[in-house]
PDB file of C-alpha atoms in Angstrom:
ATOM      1  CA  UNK A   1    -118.236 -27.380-125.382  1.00  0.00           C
ATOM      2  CA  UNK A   2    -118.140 -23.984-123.659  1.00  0.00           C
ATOM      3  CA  UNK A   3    -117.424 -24.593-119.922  1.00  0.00           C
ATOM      4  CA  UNK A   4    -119.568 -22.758-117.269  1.00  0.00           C
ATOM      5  CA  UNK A   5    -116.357 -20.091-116.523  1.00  0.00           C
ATOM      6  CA  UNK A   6    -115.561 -19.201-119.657  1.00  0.00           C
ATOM      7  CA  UNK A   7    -119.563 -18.358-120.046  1.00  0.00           C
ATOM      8  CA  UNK A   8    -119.286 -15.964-116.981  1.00  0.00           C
ATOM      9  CA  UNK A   9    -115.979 -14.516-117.891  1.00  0.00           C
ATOM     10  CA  UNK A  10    -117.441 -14.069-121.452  1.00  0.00           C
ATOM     11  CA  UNK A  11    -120.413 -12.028-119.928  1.00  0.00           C
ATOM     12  CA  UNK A  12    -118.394 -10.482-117.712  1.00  0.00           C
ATOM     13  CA  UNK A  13    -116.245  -8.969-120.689  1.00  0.00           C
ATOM     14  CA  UNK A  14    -117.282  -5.550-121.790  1.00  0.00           C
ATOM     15  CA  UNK A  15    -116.220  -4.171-125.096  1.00  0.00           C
ATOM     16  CA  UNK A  16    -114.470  -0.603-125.417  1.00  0.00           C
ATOM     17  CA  UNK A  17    -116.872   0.932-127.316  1.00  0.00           C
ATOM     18  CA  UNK A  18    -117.554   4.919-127.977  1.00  0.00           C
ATOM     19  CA  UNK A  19    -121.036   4.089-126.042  1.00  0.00           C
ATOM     20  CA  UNK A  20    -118.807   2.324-123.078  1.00  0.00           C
ATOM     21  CA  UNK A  21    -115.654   5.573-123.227  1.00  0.00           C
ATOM     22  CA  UNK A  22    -118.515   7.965-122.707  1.00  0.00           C
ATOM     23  CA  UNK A  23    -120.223   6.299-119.962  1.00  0.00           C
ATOM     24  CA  UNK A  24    -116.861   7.102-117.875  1.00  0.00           C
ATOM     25  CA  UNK A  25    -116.525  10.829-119.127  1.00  0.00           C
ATOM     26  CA  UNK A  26    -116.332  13.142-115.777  1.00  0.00           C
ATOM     27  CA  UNK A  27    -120.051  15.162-116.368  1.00  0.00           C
ATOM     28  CA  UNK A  28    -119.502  18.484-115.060  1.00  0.00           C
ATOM     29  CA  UNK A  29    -122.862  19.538-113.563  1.00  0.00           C
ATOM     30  CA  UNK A  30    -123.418  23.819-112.988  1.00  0.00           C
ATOM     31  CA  UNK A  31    -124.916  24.639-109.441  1.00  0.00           C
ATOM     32  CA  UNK A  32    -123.811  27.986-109.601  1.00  0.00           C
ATOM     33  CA  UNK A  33    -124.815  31.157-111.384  1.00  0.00           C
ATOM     34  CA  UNK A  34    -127.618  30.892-113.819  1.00  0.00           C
ATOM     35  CA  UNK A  35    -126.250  32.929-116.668  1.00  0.00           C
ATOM     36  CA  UNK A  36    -123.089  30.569-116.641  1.00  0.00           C
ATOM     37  CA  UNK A  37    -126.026  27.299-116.445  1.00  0.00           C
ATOM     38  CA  UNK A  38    -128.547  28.275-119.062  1.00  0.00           C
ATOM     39  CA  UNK A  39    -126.070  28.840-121.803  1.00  0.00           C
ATOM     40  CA  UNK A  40    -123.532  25.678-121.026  1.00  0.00           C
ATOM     41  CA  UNK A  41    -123.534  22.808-123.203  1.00  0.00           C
ATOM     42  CA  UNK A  42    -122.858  19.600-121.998  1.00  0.00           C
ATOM     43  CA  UNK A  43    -121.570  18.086-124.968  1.00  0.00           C
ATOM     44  CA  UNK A  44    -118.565  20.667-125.320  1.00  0.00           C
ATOM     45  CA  UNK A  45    -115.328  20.458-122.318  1.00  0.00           C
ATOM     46  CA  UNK A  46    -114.954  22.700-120.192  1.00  0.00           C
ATOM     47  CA  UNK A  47    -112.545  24.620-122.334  1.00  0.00           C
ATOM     48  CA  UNK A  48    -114.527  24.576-125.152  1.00  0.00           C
ATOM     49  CA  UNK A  49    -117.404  25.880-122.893  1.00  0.00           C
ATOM     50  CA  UNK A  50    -115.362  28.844-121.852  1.00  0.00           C
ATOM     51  CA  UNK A  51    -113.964  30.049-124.690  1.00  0.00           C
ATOM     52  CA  UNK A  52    -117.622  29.733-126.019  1.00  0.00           C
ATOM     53  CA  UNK A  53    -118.379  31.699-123.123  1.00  0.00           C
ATOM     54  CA  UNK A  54    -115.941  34.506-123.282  1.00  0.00           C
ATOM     55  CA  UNK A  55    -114.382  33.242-120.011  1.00  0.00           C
ATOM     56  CA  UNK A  56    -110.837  32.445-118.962  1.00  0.00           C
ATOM     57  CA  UNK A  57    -110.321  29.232-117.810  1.00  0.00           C
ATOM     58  CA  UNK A  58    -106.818  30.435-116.052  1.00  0.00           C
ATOM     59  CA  UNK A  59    -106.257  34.067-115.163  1.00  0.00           C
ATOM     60  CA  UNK A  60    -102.531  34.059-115.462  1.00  0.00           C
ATOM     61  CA  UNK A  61    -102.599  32.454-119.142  1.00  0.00           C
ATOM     62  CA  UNK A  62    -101.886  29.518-120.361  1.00  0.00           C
ATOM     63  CA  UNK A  63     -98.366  27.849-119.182  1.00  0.00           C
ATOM     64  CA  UNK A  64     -98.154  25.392-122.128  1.00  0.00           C
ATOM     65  CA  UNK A  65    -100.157  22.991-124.359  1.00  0.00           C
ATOM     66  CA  UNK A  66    -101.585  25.552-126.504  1.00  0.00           C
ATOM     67  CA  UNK A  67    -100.415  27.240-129.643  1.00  0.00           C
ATOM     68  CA  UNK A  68     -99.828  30.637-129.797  1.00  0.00           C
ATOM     69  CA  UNK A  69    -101.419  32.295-132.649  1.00  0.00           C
ATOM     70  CA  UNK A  70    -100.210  35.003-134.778  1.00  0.00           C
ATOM     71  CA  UNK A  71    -101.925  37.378-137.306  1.00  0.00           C
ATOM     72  CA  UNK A  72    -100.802  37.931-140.617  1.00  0.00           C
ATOM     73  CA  UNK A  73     -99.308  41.626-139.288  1.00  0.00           C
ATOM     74  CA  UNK A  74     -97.703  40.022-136.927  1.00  0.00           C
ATOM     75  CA  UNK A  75     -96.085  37.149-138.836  1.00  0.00           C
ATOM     76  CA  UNK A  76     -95.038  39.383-141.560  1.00  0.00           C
ATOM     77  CA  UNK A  77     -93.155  41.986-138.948  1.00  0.00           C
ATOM     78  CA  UNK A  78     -91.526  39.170-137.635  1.00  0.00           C
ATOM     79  CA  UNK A  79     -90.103  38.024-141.309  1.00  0.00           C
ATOM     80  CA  UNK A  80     -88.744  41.318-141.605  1.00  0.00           C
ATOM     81  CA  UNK A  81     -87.489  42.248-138.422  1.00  0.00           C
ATOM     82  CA  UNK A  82     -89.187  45.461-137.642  1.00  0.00           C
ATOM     83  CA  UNK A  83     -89.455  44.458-134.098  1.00  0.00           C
ATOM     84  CA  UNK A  84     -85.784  43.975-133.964  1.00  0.00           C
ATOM     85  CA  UNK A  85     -85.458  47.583-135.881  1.00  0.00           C
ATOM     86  CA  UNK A  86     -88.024  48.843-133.199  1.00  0.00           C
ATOM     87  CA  UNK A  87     -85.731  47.679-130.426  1.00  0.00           C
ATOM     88  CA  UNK A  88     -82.483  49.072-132.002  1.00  0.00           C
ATOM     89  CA  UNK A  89     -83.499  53.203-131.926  1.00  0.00           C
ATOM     90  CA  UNK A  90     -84.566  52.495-128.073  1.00  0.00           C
ATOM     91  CA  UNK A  91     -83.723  55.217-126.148  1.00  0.00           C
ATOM     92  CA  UNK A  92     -82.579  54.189-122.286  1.00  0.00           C
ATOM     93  CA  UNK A  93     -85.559  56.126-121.210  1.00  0.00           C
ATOM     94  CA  UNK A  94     -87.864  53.808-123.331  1.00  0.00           C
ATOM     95  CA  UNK A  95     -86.258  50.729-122.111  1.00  0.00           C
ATOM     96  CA  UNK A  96     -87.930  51.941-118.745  1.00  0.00           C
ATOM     97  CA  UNK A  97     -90.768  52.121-120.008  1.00  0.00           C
ATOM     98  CA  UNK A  98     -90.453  48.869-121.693  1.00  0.00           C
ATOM     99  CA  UNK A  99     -89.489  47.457-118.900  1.00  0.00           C
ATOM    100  CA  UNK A 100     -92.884  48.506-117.480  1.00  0.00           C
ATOM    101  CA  UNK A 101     -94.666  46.659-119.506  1.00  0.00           C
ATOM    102  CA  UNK A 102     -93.263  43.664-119.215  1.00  0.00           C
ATOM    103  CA  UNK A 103     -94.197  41.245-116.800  1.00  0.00           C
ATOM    104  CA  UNK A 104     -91.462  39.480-114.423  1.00  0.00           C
ATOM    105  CA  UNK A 105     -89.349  36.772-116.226  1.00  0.00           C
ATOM    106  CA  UNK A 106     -90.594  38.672-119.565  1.00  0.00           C
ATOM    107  CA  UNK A 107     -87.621  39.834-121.811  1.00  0.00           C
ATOM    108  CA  UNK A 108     -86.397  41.020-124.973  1.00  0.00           C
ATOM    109  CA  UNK A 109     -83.313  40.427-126.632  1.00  0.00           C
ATOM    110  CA  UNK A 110     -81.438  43.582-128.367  1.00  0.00           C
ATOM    111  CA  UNK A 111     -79.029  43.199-131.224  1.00  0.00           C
ATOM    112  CA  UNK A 112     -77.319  45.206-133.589  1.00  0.00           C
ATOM    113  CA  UNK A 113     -77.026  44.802-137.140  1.00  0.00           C
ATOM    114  CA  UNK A 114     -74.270  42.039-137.004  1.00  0.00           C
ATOM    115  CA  UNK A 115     -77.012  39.770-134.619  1.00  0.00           C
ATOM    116  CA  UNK A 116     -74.567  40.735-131.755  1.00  0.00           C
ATOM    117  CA  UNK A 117     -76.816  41.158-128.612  1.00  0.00           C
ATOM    118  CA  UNK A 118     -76.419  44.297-127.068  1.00  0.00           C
ATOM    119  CA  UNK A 119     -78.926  43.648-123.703  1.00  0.00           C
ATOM    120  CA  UNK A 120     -81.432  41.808-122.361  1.00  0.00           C
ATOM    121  CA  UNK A 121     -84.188  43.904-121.135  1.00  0.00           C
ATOM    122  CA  UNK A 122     -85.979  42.231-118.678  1.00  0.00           C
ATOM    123  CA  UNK A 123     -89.623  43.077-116.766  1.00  0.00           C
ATOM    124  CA  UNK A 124     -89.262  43.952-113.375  1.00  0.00           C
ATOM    125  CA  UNK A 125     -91.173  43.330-110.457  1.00  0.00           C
ATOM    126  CA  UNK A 126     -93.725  45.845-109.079  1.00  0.00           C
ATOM    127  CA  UNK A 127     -93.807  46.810-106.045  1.00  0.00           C
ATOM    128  CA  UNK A 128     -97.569  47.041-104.100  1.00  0.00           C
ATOM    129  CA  UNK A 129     -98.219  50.615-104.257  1.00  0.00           C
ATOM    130  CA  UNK A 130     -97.354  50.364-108.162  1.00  0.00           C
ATOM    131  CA  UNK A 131     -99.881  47.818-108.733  1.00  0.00           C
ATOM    132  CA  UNK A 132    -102.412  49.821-106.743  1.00  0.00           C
ATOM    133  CA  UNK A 133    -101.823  52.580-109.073  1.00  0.00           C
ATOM    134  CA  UNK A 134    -101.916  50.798-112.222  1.00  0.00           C
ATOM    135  CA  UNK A 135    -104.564  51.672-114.417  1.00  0.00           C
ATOM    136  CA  UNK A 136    -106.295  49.294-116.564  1.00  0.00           C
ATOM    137  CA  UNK A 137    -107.880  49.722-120.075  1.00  0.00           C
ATOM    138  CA  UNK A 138    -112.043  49.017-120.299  1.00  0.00           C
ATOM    139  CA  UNK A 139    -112.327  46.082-122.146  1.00  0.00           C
ATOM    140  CA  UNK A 140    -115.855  46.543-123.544  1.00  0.00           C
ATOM    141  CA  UNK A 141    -117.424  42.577-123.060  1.00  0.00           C
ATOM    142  CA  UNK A 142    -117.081  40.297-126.085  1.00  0.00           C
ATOM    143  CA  UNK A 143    -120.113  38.005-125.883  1.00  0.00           C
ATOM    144  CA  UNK A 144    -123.917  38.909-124.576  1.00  0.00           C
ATOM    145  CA  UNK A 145    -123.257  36.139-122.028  1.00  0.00           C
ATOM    146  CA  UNK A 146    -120.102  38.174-120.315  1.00  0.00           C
ATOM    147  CA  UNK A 147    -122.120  41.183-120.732  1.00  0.00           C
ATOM    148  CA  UNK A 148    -125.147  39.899-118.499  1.00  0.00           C
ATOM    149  CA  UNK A 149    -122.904  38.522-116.442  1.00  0.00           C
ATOM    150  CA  UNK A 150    -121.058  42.131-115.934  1.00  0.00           C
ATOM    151  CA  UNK A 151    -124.827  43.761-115.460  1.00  0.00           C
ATOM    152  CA  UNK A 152    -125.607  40.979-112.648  1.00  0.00           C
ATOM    153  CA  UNK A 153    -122.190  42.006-110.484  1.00  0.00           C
ATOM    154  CA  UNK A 154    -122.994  45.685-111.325  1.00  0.00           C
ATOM    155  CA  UNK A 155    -126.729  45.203-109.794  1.00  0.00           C
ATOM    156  CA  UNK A 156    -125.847  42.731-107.261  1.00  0.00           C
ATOM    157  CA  UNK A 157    -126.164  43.621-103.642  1.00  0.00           C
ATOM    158  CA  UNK A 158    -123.205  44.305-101.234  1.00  0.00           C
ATOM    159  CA  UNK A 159    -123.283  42.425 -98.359  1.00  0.00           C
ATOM    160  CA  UNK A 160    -122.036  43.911 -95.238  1.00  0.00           C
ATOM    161  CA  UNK A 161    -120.814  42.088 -92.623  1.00  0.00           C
ATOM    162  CA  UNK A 162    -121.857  43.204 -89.038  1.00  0.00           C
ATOM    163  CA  UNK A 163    -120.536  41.812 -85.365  1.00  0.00           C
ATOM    164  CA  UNK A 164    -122.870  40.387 -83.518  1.00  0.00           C
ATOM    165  CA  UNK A 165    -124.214  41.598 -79.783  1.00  0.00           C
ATOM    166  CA  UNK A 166    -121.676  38.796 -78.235  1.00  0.00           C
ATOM    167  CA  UNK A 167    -119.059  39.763 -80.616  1.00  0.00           C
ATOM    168  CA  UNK A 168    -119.313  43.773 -79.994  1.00  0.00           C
ATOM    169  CA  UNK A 169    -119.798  43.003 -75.987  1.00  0.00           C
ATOM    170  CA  UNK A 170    -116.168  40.916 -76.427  1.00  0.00           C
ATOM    171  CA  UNK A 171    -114.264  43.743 -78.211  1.00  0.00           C
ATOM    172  CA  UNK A 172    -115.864  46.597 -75.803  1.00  0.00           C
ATOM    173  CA  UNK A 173    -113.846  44.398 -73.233  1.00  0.00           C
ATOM    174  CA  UNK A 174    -110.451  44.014 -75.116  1.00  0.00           C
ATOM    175  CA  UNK A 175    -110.554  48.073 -76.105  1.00  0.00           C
ATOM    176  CA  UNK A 176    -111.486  48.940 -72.146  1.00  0.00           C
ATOM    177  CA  UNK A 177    -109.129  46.795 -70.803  1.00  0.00           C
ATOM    178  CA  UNK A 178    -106.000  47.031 -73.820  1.00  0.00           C
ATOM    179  CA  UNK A 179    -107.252  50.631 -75.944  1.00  0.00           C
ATOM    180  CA  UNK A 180    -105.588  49.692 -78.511  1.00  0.00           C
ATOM    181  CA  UNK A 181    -102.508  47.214 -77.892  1.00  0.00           C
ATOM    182  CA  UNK A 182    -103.465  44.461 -80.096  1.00  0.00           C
ATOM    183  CA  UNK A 183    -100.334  42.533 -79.174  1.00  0.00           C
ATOM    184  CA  UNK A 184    -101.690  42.849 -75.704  1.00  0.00           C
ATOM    185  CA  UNK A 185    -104.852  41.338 -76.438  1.00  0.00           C
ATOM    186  CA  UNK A 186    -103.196  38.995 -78.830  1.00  0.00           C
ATOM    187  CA  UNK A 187    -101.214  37.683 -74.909  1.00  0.00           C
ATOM    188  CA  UNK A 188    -104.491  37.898 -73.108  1.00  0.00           C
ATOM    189  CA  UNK A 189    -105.486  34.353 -72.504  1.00  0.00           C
ATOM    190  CA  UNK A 190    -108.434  35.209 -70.502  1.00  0.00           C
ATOM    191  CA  UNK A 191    -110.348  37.566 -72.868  1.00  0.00           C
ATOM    192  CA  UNK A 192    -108.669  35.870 -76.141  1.00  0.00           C
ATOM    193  CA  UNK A 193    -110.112  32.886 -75.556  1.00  0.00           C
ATOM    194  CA  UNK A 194    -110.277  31.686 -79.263  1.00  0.00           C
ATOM    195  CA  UNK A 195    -106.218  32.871 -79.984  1.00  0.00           C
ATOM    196  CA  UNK A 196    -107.141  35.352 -82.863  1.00  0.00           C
ATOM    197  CA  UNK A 197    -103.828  37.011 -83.809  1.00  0.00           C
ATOM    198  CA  UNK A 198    -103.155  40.409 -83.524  1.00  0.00           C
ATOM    199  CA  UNK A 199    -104.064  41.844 -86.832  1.00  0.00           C
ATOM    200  CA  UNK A 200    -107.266  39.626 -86.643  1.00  0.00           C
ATOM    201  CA  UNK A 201    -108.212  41.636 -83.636  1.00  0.00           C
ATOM    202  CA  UNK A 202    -107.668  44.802 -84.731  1.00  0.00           C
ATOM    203  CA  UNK A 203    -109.811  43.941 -87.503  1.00  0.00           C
ATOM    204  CA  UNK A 204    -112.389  42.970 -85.316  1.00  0.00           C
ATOM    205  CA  UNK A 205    -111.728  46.317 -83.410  1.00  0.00           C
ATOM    206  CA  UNK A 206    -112.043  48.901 -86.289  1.00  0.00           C
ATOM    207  CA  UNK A 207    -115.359  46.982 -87.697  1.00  0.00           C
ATOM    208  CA  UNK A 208    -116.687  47.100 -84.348  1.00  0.00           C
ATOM    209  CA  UNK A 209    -116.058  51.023 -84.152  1.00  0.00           C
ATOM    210  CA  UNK A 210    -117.446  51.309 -87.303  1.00  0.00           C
ATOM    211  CA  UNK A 211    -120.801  50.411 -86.533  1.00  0.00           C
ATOM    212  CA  UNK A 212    -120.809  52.052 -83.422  1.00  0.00           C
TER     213      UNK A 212
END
């Protein structure tokens, strides 16, 4: 005879089924743009959903967990080294320009025809004003989704932000009283009430001039 706890523990018992796994799946619900809502489909990941998409899921690429695939081009080159030939008539003024192209931590390894390396040419760093001045290819959009989504940000409006009548009356005070010393306001407890620092202020300076 079945006694009256192994009854409840019985009912209490829930088997692992598929029905019971998906119940505890983490349902990722779109509330933002409506491009991005209207074409998801809930029964793909998230990854899935992207790459469906034509969207990145991570902008710096993926750090591991994913194979790398290589066309047939590529795989053949490889088997018969003309990379390695490509890197062996390098002139030291291509090597700068390799190095260019490469991103930091990137490198290749140059050999001669024993296998002896010769270098390691590694990508450098680049400084501010040579990212500023980069210029990057048009990548024409791969998917009508991405495209609509490029047409909304080109037709979207700007928002511009502009000080209020207590803000501007604030800042008229710290320019009369400090011109502009923003390390002076910065030390002004009695007018910089709220401790902005001193490149917050002179942000809050020039907009303030700007809309003068």
């Amino acid at each position: 005879m079945v006694s009256v706890r192994r009854r409840k523990a019985r009912r209490s018992t829930e088997k692992n089924t598929r029905r019971v796994a998906e119940r505890h799946l983490k349902r990722v619900t779109i509330t933002g743009n409506s491009i991005i809502k209207a074409n998801w489909n809930k029964k793909l990941t998230v990854r899935q959903n992207y790459e469906k998409l034509g969207l990145l899921t991570v902008l710096n690429g993926d750090s591991g967990g994913k194979e790398k695939l290589y066309s047939d081009k590529d795989k053949k080159a490889a088997e018969n080294g003309e990379e390695q030939e490509e890197l062996k008539e390098l002139t030291e003024e291509d090597v700068e320009k390799l190095k260019k192209t490469l991103a930091p931590g990137e490198g290749l390894i140059q050999r001669d025809d024993e296998g002896n390396v010769i270098r390691v040419i590694v990508g450098e760093e680049k400084s501010h004003d040579e990212i500023l001045e980069q210029e990057f290819p048009v990548v024409e959009a791969k998917t009508d989704v991405v495209k609509a989504l490029e047409s909304q940000a080109a037709n979207g409006s700007v928002h511009v932000k502009v000080p209020s009548e207590f803000e501007k009356h604030w800042v008229q005070k710290l320019i009369d009283k400090h011109g502009d010393d923003y390390k002076a306001m910065f030390w002004d407890k009695e007018l910089n009430v709220y401790q902005q620092t001193a490149n917050q202020l002179k942000k809050k300076c020039q907009m303030y001039l700007k809309h003068l």
